Every structure is written in structure tokens, then in C-alpha cells.
XYZ file of C-alpha atoms in Angstrom:
576
model
C 24.854 2.923 -88.491
C 22.167 4.694 -86.408
C 18.426 4.921 -86.937
C 17.246 8.007 -88.801
C 13.551 8.762 -88.429
C 11.503 9.350 -91.580
C 9.384 12.085 -89.984
C 10.391 15.461 -88.551
C 10.025 15.474 -84.769
C 7.758 18.354 -83.729
C 7.182 17.683 -80.018
C 8.873 19.042 -76.931
C 12.548 18.283 -76.415
C 13.146 15.130 -74.386
C 15.433 12.132 -73.971
C 14.110 8.589 -74.444
C 16.134 5.671 -73.044
C 15.613 2.007 -73.902
C 16.851 -0.666 -71.475
C 17.212 -4.335 -72.377
C 18.385 -6.088 -69.210
C 19.342 -9.496 -70.527
C 20.454 -12.712 -68.882
C 24.127 -12.381 -69.810
C 24.375 -8.962 -71.464
C 22.410 -5.747 -71.055
C 22.151 -2.766 -73.358
C 20.952 0.808 -73.279
C 19.804 2.873 -76.236
C 18.924 6.546 -76.212
C 17.481 9.184 -78.463
C 17.600 12.933 -77.926
C 14.299 14.001 -79.425
C 15.185 17.158 -81.247
C 16.163 17.843 -84.802
C 18.668 15.328 -86.159
C 19.331 13.001 -83.202
C 19.609 9.188 -83.481
C 19.530 6.219 -81.075
C 22.875 4.962 -79.746
C 23.402 1.528 -78.171
C 25.796 0.499 -75.387
C 26.154 -3.014 -73.928
C 27.136 -4.148 -70.413
C 27.588 -7.611 -68.827
C 24.531 -8.413 -66.699
C 26.378 -8.925 -63.426
C 26.224 -7.419 -59.941
C 28.757 -8.140 -57.177
C 27.730 -7.839 -53.516
C 29.587 -7.718 -50.219
C 26.800 -8.468 -47.788
C 24.058 -5.975 -48.627
C 26.447 -3.575 -50.369
C 26.757 -3.603 -54.160
C 30.473 -3.193 -54.889
C 30.452 -3.496 -58.688
C 28.148 -3.966 -61.677
C 28.525 -4.788 -65.341
C 32.049 -4.702 -66.763
C 33.451 -3.648 -63.384
C 31.940 -6.729 -61.715
C 33.345 -8.955 -64.456
C 36.862 -7.597 -63.939
C 36.653 -6.965 -60.185
C 39.796 -8.221 -58.455
C 39.118 -9.356 -54.932
C 40.083 -12.216 -52.668
C 37.146 -11.623 -50.325
C 35.220 -14.882 -50.025
C 32.206 -13.008 -48.644
C 31.507 -11.327 -51.965
C 28.756 -12.958 -54.015
C 27.900 -12.474 -57.672
C 24.346 -12.051 -58.956
C 24.454 -13.829 -62.318
C 21.697 -14.943 -64.696
C 19.294 -13.310 -62.232
C 16.754 -12.661 -64.981
C 15.841 -16.349 -64.788
C 14.503 -15.761 -61.263
C 11.923 -13.380 -62.764
C 10.428 -15.812 -65.275
C 6.813 -16.813 -64.527
C 6.083 -20.433 -63.681
C 4.538 -21.009 -67.110
C 7.879 -20.211 -68.729
C 10.071 -22.399 -66.523
C 9.916 -25.502 -68.670
C 13.673 -26.144 -68.559
C 15.614 -27.560 -65.643
C 18.421 -25.034 -65.637
C 20.966 -24.683 -62.863
C 20.060 -21.092 -61.953
C 22.735 -19.452 -59.787
C 21.156 -18.378 -56.481
C 20.885 -14.716 -55.598
C 23.406 -13.397 -53.047
C 22.304 -13.949 -49.447
C 19.800 -11.349 -48.310
C 19.554 -9.691 -51.741
C 16.151 -9.599 -53.451
C 15.630 -9.764 -57.198
C 14.212 -6.233 -57.085
C 17.378 -4.976 -55.377
C 19.595 -6.530 -58.063
C 17.572 -4.852 -60.797
C 17.785 -1.576 -58.901
C 21.587 -1.735 -58.803
C 21.856 -2.751 -62.470
C 19.575 0.115 -63.516
C 21.577 2.599 -61.475
C 24.767 1.372 -63.152
C 23.248 1.456 -66.638
C 21.852 4.960 -66.190
C 25.215 6.323 -65.039
C 26.985 4.737 -68.014
C 24.315 5.964 -70.415
C 24.703 9.477 -69.033
C 28.484 9.289 -69.420
C 28.162 8.093 -73.022
C 25.551 10.740 -73.833
C 27.631 13.584 -72.419
C 30.693 12.463 -74.393
C 28.968 11.834 -77.731
C 26.337 14.600 -77.899
C 27.334 18.220 -78.400
C 26.546 20.106 -75.173
C 25.520 16.706 -73.817
C 25.932 17.578 -70.128
C 23.634 20.601 -70.295
C 21.089 18.749 -72.474
C 21.054 15.859 -69.988
C 20.508 18.197 -67.020
C 17.774 20.084 -68.853
C 15.834 16.903 -69.659
C 16.679 14.740 -66.641
C 13.296 15.060 -64.900
C 11.269 14.289 -68.025
C 13.179 11.298 -69.433
C 11.044 8.416 -70.655
C 12.347 4.889 -70.019
C 11.309 1.904 -72.133
C 12.026 -1.611 -70.867
C 12.112 -4.520 -73.314
C 10.682 -7.622 -71.615
C 10.097 -11.254 -72.710
C 6.791 -11.986 -74.445
C 5.666 -14.117 -71.483
C 6.260 -11.506 -68.781
C 3.214 -9.818 -67.292
C 2.062 -7.368 -64.650
C 4.029 -8.917 -61.774
C 7.365 -8.633 -63.598
C 6.485 -5.130 -64.798
C 5.814 -4.021 -61.227
C 9.165 -5.389 -60.044
C 10.999 -3.452 -62.764
C 8.915 -0.356 -62.122
C 9.689 -0.323 -58.389
C 13.370 -1.097 -59.007
C 13.509 1.865 -61.397
C 11.941 4.128 -58.768
C 14.410 2.920 -56.122
C 17.301 3.439 -58.560
C 16.242 7.059 -59.033
C 15.257 6.788 -62.694
C 12.013 8.623 -61.922
C 9.874 9.375 -58.845
C 6.838 7.222 -58.068
C 4.563 10.200 -58.746
C 5.689 10.245 -62.398
C 5.968 6.496 -62.989
C 2.761 6.232 -65.028
C 3.958 8.818 -67.540
C 7.708 8.115 -67.664
C 7.925 4.318 -67.996
C 6.834 2.045 -70.851
C 7.158 -1.684 -71.472
C 7.481 -3.365 -74.850
C 7.843 -7.075 -75.551
C 11.191 -8.219 -76.895
C 9.407 -9.609 -79.939
C 7.813 -6.258 -80.720
C 11.032 -4.331 -80.062
C 12.843 -6.701 -82.418
C 10.406 -6.190 -85.298
C 10.988 -2.445 -85.021
C 14.749 -3.041 -85.091
C 14.381 -5.219 -88.190
C 12.185 -2.602 -89.866
C 15.134 -0.212 -89.676
C 18.114 -2.471 -90.362
C 16.628 -5.367 -92.326
C 15.441 -5.710 -95.901
C 11.788 -5.607 -94.867
C 10.788 -2.730 -97.133
C 11.949 -4.680 -100.197
C 9.498 -7.560 -99.746
C 6.811 -6.273 -97.361
C 3.368 -5.702 -98.877
C -0.203 -5.519 -97.634
C -1.322 -9.014 -96.659
C 2.167 -10.501 -96.315
C 2.827 -12.524 -93.161
C 6.203 -12.988 -91.466
C 7.609 -14.125 -88.147
C 10.243 -12.510 -85.937
C 12.327 -14.897 -83.816
C 14.410 -13.209 -81.100
C 16.747 -15.873 -79.691
C 18.513 -14.270 -76.754
C 20.173 -15.237 -73.497
C 17.424 -17.041 -71.598
C 14.352 -16.887 -73.830
C 13.403 -17.131 -77.467
C 10.515 -14.795 -78.236
C 8.654 -15.424 -81.483
C 5.872 -13.296 -82.949
C 3.887 -13.617 -86.180
C 2.780 -10.459 -87.999
C 0.572 -9.602 -90.953
C 1.065 -6.292 -92.753
C -2.077 -4.165 -93.142
C -0.561 -0.952 -94.531
C 2.656 0.231 -96.191
C 1.910 3.398 -98.185
C 1.466 5.867 -95.309
C 3.785 4.079 -92.918
C 4.017 0.391 -92.024
C 1.169 -0.964 -89.890
C 1.283 -4.516 -88.510
C -1.029 -6.782 -86.564
C -0.207 -9.971 -84.696
C -1.427 -12.956 -86.687
C -1.360 -15.500 -83.842
C -0.522 -15.743 -80.156
C 3.116 -14.885 -79.579
C 5.483 -17.549 -78.263
C 8.091 -17.439 -75.506
C 10.209 -20.411 -74.415
C 13.081 -20.682 -71.971
C 15.418 -22.017 -74.624
C 18.358 -19.848 -75.620
C 22.058 -19.218 -75.145
C 22.385 -19.938 -71.419
C 20.660 -23.289 -71.875
C 23.487 -24.391 -74.171
C 26.036 -23.247 -71.583
C 24.172 -25.055 -68.820
C 24.064 -28.352 -70.749
C 27.773 -28.027 -71.551
C 28.515 -27.643 -67.839
C 26.668 -30.894 -67.175
C 28.553 -32.659 -70.011
C 31.914 -31.494 -68.653
C 31.057 -32.432 -65.073
C 30.213 -35.972 -66.181
C 33.335 -36.276 -68.322
C 35.769 -34.803 -65.774
C 34.304 -36.341 -62.622
C 36.922 -37.640 -60.166
C 39.711 -35.774 -61.953
C 41.616 -32.669 -60.878
C 39.935 -30.781 -63.719
C 36.404 -31.462 -62.512
C 36.313 -28.762 -59.853
C 33.934 -25.800 -59.964
C 36.510 -23.221 -61.090
C 37.813 -25.278 -64.021
C 34.306 -26.095 -65.243
C 33.379 -22.417 -64.976
C 36.453 -21.367 -66.973
C 35.693 -23.930 -69.687
C 32.050 -22.850 -70.006
C 33.003 -19.167 -70.196
C 35.583 -19.836 -72.906
C 33.095 -22.022 -74.786
C 30.535 -19.201 -74.682
C 33.010 -16.645 -76.017
C 34.336 -18.667 -78.959
C 33.288 -22.265 -79.592
C 29.538 -21.738 -79.220
C 29.561 -18.739 -81.537
C 31.467 -20.577 -84.284
C 29.894 -24.039 -84.131
C 27.857 -24.854 -87.236
C 27.148 -28.534 -86.623
C 29.926 -29.849 -88.862
C 33.125 -29.184 -86.883
C 34.548 -32.529 -85.759
C 37.059 -31.145 -83.263
C 36.137 -28.266 -80.982
C 38.817 -26.897 -78.662
C 38.274 -24.961 -75.434
C 41.265 -23.290 -73.814
C 41.024 -23.058 -70.044
C 44.460 -23.564 -68.439
C 48.229 -23.603 -68.894
C 50.805 -25.839 -70.596
C 51.041 -28.167 -67.569
C 47.347 -28.997 -67.639
C 47.412 -32.261 -69.602
C 45.484 -35.532 -69.388
C 45.274 -37.318 -72.730
C 42.735 -39.820 -71.416
C 40.364 -36.914 -70.836
C 41.202 -35.201 -74.110
C 43.118 -32.401 -72.364
C 46.409 -31.194 -73.830
C 48.339 -28.157 -72.567
C 45.354 -26.420 -71.026
C 42.969 -27.193 -73.867
C 40.110 -29.684 -73.846
C 38.792 -31.138 -77.089
C 35.115 -31.818 -77.629
C 33.779 -34.013 -80.396
C 31.067 -32.853 -82.765
C 28.619 -35.163 -81.010
C 29.397 -33.666 -77.592
C 28.789 -30.111 -78.800
C 25.671 -31.188 -80.689
C 24.362 -32.598 -77.413
C 24.431 -29.065 -75.966
C 22.704 -27.430 -78.932
C 20.093 -29.980 -80.002
C 17.703 -29.837 -77.010
C 17.676 -26.044 -77.201
C 17.185 -25.824 -80.964
C 14.446 -28.470 -80.847
C 12.607 -26.463 -78.202
C 12.880 -23.339 -80.361
C 11.721 -25.204 -83.480
C 8.683 -26.581 -81.649
C 7.846 -23.087 -80.417
C 7.977 -21.719 -83.975
C 5.810 -24.599 -85.198
C 3.158 -23.641 -82.638
C 3.449 -20.012 -83.723
C 2.804 -20.761 -87.403
C 0.351 -23.641 -86.947
C -2.661 -21.548 -87.978
C -1.021 -19.292 -90.559
C 2.094 -19.920 -92.636
C 4.501 -16.995 -93.078
C 6.663 -16.272 -96.096
C 9.641 -15.266 -93.951
C 11.199 -15.823 -90.531
C 13.433 -12.960 -89.364
C 16.054 -14.257 -86.932
C 17.622 -11.815 -84.445
C 19.185 -11.833 -80.970
C 22.511 -12.964 -79.567
C 21.782 -16.686 -79.901
C 20.141 -15.911 -83.232
C 23.653 -15.238 -84.556
C 24.606 -18.887 -83.906
C 25.573 -20.543 -87.228
C 24.123 -23.827 -85.982
C 20.731 -22.357 -85.088
C 20.578 -20.457 -88.366
C 21.341 -23.566 -90.397
C 18.833 -25.693 -88.453
C 16.000 -23.210 -88.895
C 16.843 -22.784 -92.587
C 16.926 -26.561 -93.096
C 13.650 -27.268 -91.288
C 11.532 -24.317 -92.371
C 13.179 -23.805 -95.743
C 11.806 -27.189 -96.786
C 8.337 -25.752 -96.096
C 8.897 -22.764 -98.359
C 9.657 -20.355 -95.507
C 12.775 -18.237 -95.984
C 14.892 -17.544 -92.897
C 16.317 -14.020 -93.051
C 19.070 -12.555 -90.897
C 20.110 -8.930 -90.496
C 23.588 -7.740 -91.444
C 23.625 -5.332 -88.505
C 24.665 -7.132 -85.243
C 21.447 -8.091 -83.455
C 22.773 -9.130 -80.039
C 20.889 -6.289 -78.432
C 18.257 -5.543 -81.062
C 15.651 -5.120 -78.318
C 17.405 -2.108 -76.750
C 17.454 -0.033 -79.921
C 14.180 -1.516 -81.116
C 12.539 -0.305 -77.894
C 13.431 3.299 -78.735
C 12.355 2.891 -82.374
C 9.064 1.453 -81.070
C 8.540 4.587 -78.988
C 9.215 6.806 -81.988
C 7.056 4.914 -84.513
C 4.922 2.122 -83.114
C 3.892 -0.043 -86.082
C 1.937 -2.751 -84.238
C -1.714 -1.810 -83.848
C -3.271 -5.188 -82.962
C -1.990 -7.872 -80.590
C -3.266 -11.324 -79.642
C -4.011 -11.986 -75.963
C -1.824 -14.814 -74.611
C -4.093 -15.429 -71.592
C -7.678 -14.834 -70.507
C -8.149 -11.922 -68.094
C -11.157 -11.246 -65.903
C -12.604 -10.939 -62.408
C -15.133 -12.536 -60.064
C -18.720 -11.270 -60.164
C -22.067 -11.725 -58.492
C -24.249 -12.636 -61.458
C -27.945 -13.383 -61.857
C -28.602 -16.988 -60.841
C -29.242 -19.458 -63.662
C -30.444 -22.823 -62.394
C -29.050 -24.783 -65.327
C -25.563 -23.238 -65.090
C -25.223 -22.639 -61.357
C -27.202 -25.498 -59.821
C -24.140 -27.061 -58.146
C -23.971 -24.009 -55.856
C -27.678 -23.440 -55.319
C -27.061 -23.331 -51.573
C -25.151 -20.048 -52.015
C -27.904 -18.134 -53.819
C -29.056 -14.838 -52.275
C -31.645 -12.200 -53.116
C -30.365 -8.661 -53.652
C -32.335 -5.521 -52.622
C -33.507 -5.129 -56.237
C -35.258 -8.492 -55.959
C -32.945 -10.374 -58.320
C -31.523 -13.741 -57.293
C -27.745 -13.749 -57.533
C -24.729 -15.966 -56.918
C -21.079 -15.066 -56.322
C -17.716 -16.484 -57.402
C -18.515 -16.568 -61.133
C -15.684 -15.748 -63.548
C -16.336 -12.798 -65.861
C -13.802 -12.972 -68.726
C -12.850 -9.522 -69.995
C -10.496 -10.576 -72.770
C -10.221 -14.209 -73.830
C -7.023 -15.966 -74.861
C -6.439 -15.715 -78.600
C -8.565 -12.571 -78.992
C -7.196 -9.710 -81.139
C -6.766 -6.579 -79.001
C -6.397 -3.134 -80.561
C -3.566 -0.849 -79.464
C -4.697 1.216 -76.478
C -7.700 -1.063 -75.823
C -9.441 -0.535 -72.485
C -12.029 -2.936 -71.072
C -14.901 -1.254 -69.266
C -16.525 -3.188 -66.415
C -20.024 -2.053 -65.501
C -21.054 -2.344 -61.835
C -24.445 -2.113 -60.161
C -24.366 -1.891 -56.369
C -27.518 -1.902 -54.227
C -28.266 -1.273 -50.538
C -31.526 -1.484 -48.574
C -32.909 2.012 -47.867
C -33.179 1.632 -44.112
C -32.853 5.344 -43.346
C -33.376 8.688 -45.035
C -29.640 9.478 -45.167
C -27.549 8.362 -48.098
C -25.117 5.482 -47.485
C -21.442 6.296 -47.105
C -19.448 4.850 -49.983
C -15.959 3.528 -49.453
C -13.355 1.882 -51.648
C -14.445 -0.650 -54.251
C -11.926 -3.426 -54.815
C -11.787 -5.495 -57.997
C -9.478 -8.499 -58.161
C -7.916 -9.179 -61.552
C -7.148 -12.796 -62.493
C -5.707 -14.595 -65.488
C -6.367 -18.064 -66.891
C -3.771 -19.605 -69.227
C -5.582 -22.695 -70.543
C -7.913 -22.718 -73.546
C -11.225 -23.777 -71.957
C -12.531 -21.090 -69.603
C -14.174 -22.389 -66.391
C -17.425 -21.070 -64.923
C -16.087 -20.435 -61.421
C -13.046 -18.439 -60.365
C -13.635 -18.763 -56.613
C -14.347 -21.914 -54.662
C -17.191 -22.089 -52.146
C -14.798 -21.055 -49.371
C -13.781 -17.984 -51.474
C -10.294 -19.328 -52.222
C -8.987 -19.242 -55.798
C -9.870 -22.143 -58.082
C -6.832 -24.199 -59.210
C -5.351 -22.909 -62.459
C -6.214 -19.250 -61.901
C -3.508 -16.691 -61.167
C -4.099 -13.546 -59.146
C -2.715 -10.481 -60.931
C -3.599 -7.473 -58.809
C -6.360 -5.581 -57.043
C -7.853 -2.420 -58.534
C -9.080 0.056 -55.915
C -11.526 2.843 -56.737
C -12.733 5.429 -54.207
C -16.504 5.756 -54.648
C -17.024 8.420 -51.974
C -17.242 11.353 -54.379
C -20.073 9.634 -56.278
C -22.458 10.209 -53.340
C -23.837 13.624 -54.470
C -24.865 12.532 -57.950
C -24.386 8.794 -58.493
C -26.960 7.365 -56.103
C -30.576 6.783 -57.014
C -33.538 5.457 -55.057
C -35.398 2.554 -56.637
C -38.361 0.459 -55.527
C -37.955 -3.305 -55.212
C -40.164 -6.203 -54.075
C -39.183 -5.576 -50.451
C -39.290 -1.811 -50.525
C -37.035 1.030 -51.548
C -33.298 0.608 -52.021
C -30.257 2.636 -53.044
C -28.707 1.927 -56.437
C -25.317 3.022 -57.745
C -24.185 2.594 -61.362
C -20.526 3.087 -62.222
C -17.732 1.633 -64.338
C -14.102 0.679 -63.884
C -12.043 0.908 -67.080
C -8.980 -1.352 -67.159
C -6.049 -1.403 -69.578
C -4.722 -4.968 -69.536
C -1.041 -6.059 -69.731
C -1.247 -7.386 -73.294
C 1.774 -6.975 -75.554
C 3.777 -5.168 -72.876
C 1.072 -2.637 -71.991
C 0.881 -1.566 -68.356
C -2.144 -2.550 -66.303
C -3.899 0.704 -65.453
C -7.398 1.517 -64.264
C -9.764 4.449 -63.825
C -13.208 5.013 -62.337
C -16.008 6.172 -64.678
C -19.572 7.370 -64.092
C -22.210 9.511 -65.765
C -23.470 12.880 -64.567
C -26.509 14.134 -66.492
C -25.487 12.054 -69.485
C -21.854 13.211 -69.456
C -19.081 10.660 -68.850
C -16.853 11.573 -65.895
C -13.593 9.935 -64.871
C -11.644 9.582 -61.660
C -8.485 7.796 -60.512
C -8.140 4.173 -59.540
C -5.044 2.419 -58.256
C -3.636 -1.066 -58.764
C -2.237 -2.936 -55.788
C 0.043 -5.920 -56.378
C 0.502 -8.573 -53.712
C 3.720 -10.571 -53.995
C 3.286 -14.204 -53.034
């Protein structure tokens, strides 16, 4: 079943492609925006095989690649290398990247592979698909579904990888790429394939839990409109924990290594084969009650009854399998408890590949059902709900308000206040306008937990002064504004230490650069201060912050004769 829009599309013809590059599986969804076209989803294993610096296979081809070359290295679970430090709360054995291959390069190769396969599928399934693809190739919009906890740094890596893969040129990146959180993509998927319309009403609150490969993304929504189209707002800060399908696999590997140590079955290849077979069958069937769980990994001669191995099959007790699931499910449960701590929902909608686990479903139903919260699943397979949900999100974005997960801001030179700034009184200076100022103070733009409207832009007002030492106007260069984030609840006064280094706990996001040179003819004014005349320049920098998957963008603003003017600004990201 494919999504059918409830409104007639009246815009220009174009193709929209949604990419969900997961930890173990990736998917692409597309929609040909013309009369009567629907999204289609394809899935690929998230693998890339390298021979030195050369990518020899991706996806299904990498999985089935037959080679005896020991120099070839597989990039597997590479998404875990992208997770921010705040998300890495699990000690997972992350496979290293191939020697000399960057995470951006792996994403580039995966995107190239996915685009080629999407094109092939499109041309086979759509009437006149080849000509339609060629006609729309240069205007395609790409939407990437990303974990709730990913921010500007991860977006920039994906953006550059997409440019390098040829998805779009850098000159068109701002208009042809979008990012949506996996939680938000999932709620759009559920709105199409779930029973939401039967119980959703104005004021009702529900949670969406997307349990995937490496993360579980949970978001709480309140409905504010249904009659003229569903409108939702986030009801609390979204959650994202590194607890999902690969964590179960990783724990199983540790269990097997301990059990099979010092035996001929405890080598790397046998353990790998057992974990892969477990992931394909046992993990997907386990409901918490099966006493004997069998994993087939070898042939009829592979037997060791003392180890529970008979004819190439190893038996795991219920307790052993529970040991792989329990830490993960407990982490997910605790994340949901944090999500709903301030507002209790009526429903929890469970989606994602790991969300199809019978054990996880039963645990969530048992724990939250006792609190009067109904856990709902979707009949449609949800393994890659984010890929199709990303396209649905583009077509009919329902979420109009999101909650900031961090505090964003910059450093400013503010007017000195003896009570607040006394500890740095030795760094006070007097500006040309006669005001006493101090630097290094944190100016929060959006505070953690604040509701942010869709399309919200924060406008930063700047006043720059220079002594008027000559009759000629000063030459204006590039103004740089550093953007920082703070993840804790209590916001500190200072962002920079006395030596201008970053205070502990702050994270540098990017630098916004704005060229002020063209403000010279009309933006400068001469004022009179205590020490004589000085030049004054008033201007603004408007910043769209990376909240809810939005891209961090900026522009320069100023007034000419009472009329607001705008100019470009760029964001520069420094990788540490």
C-alpha cells in the first residue's frame, strides 16, 4: 500500500527522495510530484566494502561480495561513528572504519549507491520513468531522516557527502536538501498507515517511539487541530538513546564469547555467523517466554554437547537471550519515562525495525499499560518508516511547534553590571559610546525546553562603534559570530574563560560570517560620546537554529530609511 495525498498537487513537477541511512539497513523513498504519484520504498543493507581507498561494493552487493582478498575491509555499523558524545551512553563494540576511509567518504559511497538503485527502481516502475528522471534530475529534493539527537555537525557531514556523491551541486544545497528527525518522520508515517484518525482529537497527547538499529527516538505530541488537516506540537523535549537492535546483537556477541572461550567455536568467524543468524531469526521471534532458542551456524560435524552445540546449532536458554534484551529494553523504558514525566499520553505508537520485536512490544505494553497508556503498533511493516515518513513530511508537514533539546547562543560584549560581573572586573573596558562593557558573556538565543515555532528565526541585534579619528568612513570587513550550545539545564553566565577559551560544558557549533562592507554607504552614523565623536553601525544577523532537524542558516539584516534589507551570510563548520 502506498501513500495517497489528500490534496491535489498544484506545484511544478519534481521528484522528492527520502533517504534513511540506518545502522544495519537503509531505505529510499520517492515521490514524483505530479497528478497521481505515490511514495515507493526500497531497502538496502548499510554496508560498504573497500579495497584500499576504492569502494568495490555497497549494500546488497557488499553483503554477497565473494572475494578472498584479505586487504578488503567492510564499513559496518558506521552510523555509530556519527553519534554525538551526548548520545554515546552505551559501551558498544563499534567496528572501526576501513583504514584511510573517513566517515564522510563512507556516506558518500552509500548515497551514490542508493541514488543509482533508486533511479533504477523509478525507471522500471514509473511510466516513462527514464525521461521523467532526466527531466527532473537537476531539481530533485533530498530529505534525510536523522536521529533526534543529531545536530548541525552531523547535518554538515551528510550535506557534504551528498555533494561529493553528486546528489546536488554545492550551489544548490540550501534549496535541495532537507533534514527531518526520525521521530518526526515516523509520526508522519503513522498518520498515513496507523489508526490515528480514529482516536485523534484536539487536545489529545500521544508518543511516537521509533526503535531502530542504533537509536530509539521518542517524541511526545499534542494535537491542536484536526478539522482542516492535522496539526501537532511537541509536548516535551524529544528523547534519543543509543539503545536498539545492534545493542542486542552486541551483547549476544559478548555472551557467546564468554561461553565459547577456549573452544574451537569461539573464533571471530563463528561468533559472527551466530550473531548474524540470531539477528535474522531468533531475535525477531523472541517474546521472553521461549525456553529453548536455537541458532544455526555450522554443519552436521559441529557438535559439542558440553557447550550446547549439536550438528551446527547452538542452544540458548531463555535467561541467556533475556540477558541480551533486558539492558536495551530498560534503557528504552527509562527514556520513555523521561519523555512523559511532565505530561502523560493516552497512546504510545511503536515503530521501527526493533519496534517489531515481540519482546519489546510486550515489555512496553506491560509497563505502560499498567499506567493506562495503550501501546499501538502499525500493521504496515515499519522497519523503514522514516524513509517514507520523510517524504510524507515534505508533502504535508503536520508539526508546527518543537521543543529545543539544548540551549543555543553566542558570546557578547555586554554592559558591565558590578553585581553580576564583579569576578572579571579587571577585564572591563570603555567603548567609544562611553558605556562600560565586558566580554565573554553568554547570550542565550533559545533556551532548552523552549517551544519553537516552525520556521522560527532568532534575530541578533549588533551595535558596533569606532572612534572617529579621521573624516573618512571606516572600512568594514567580515563580522564573525560563533554559535555555541549548552546541554545542561542551568545556563551559566560566561561562555568564554578569561583567556578566551571555551568554558567546560559548552560545545562549538559553527561560525556565521557576514560581510558588512556594503553597509558603508547607508549603515554608518556619527554619534557624539563622552570622549568625542564616534562611528556607530546598527545591524542584525538572523539565524535559523538546528531544532527538530532544521538546517542552521543565517542572513544579514539592516534598515535603510526604515525599510528592512537583507543580505547573505555563511556558516563555517570546523571539525575537531
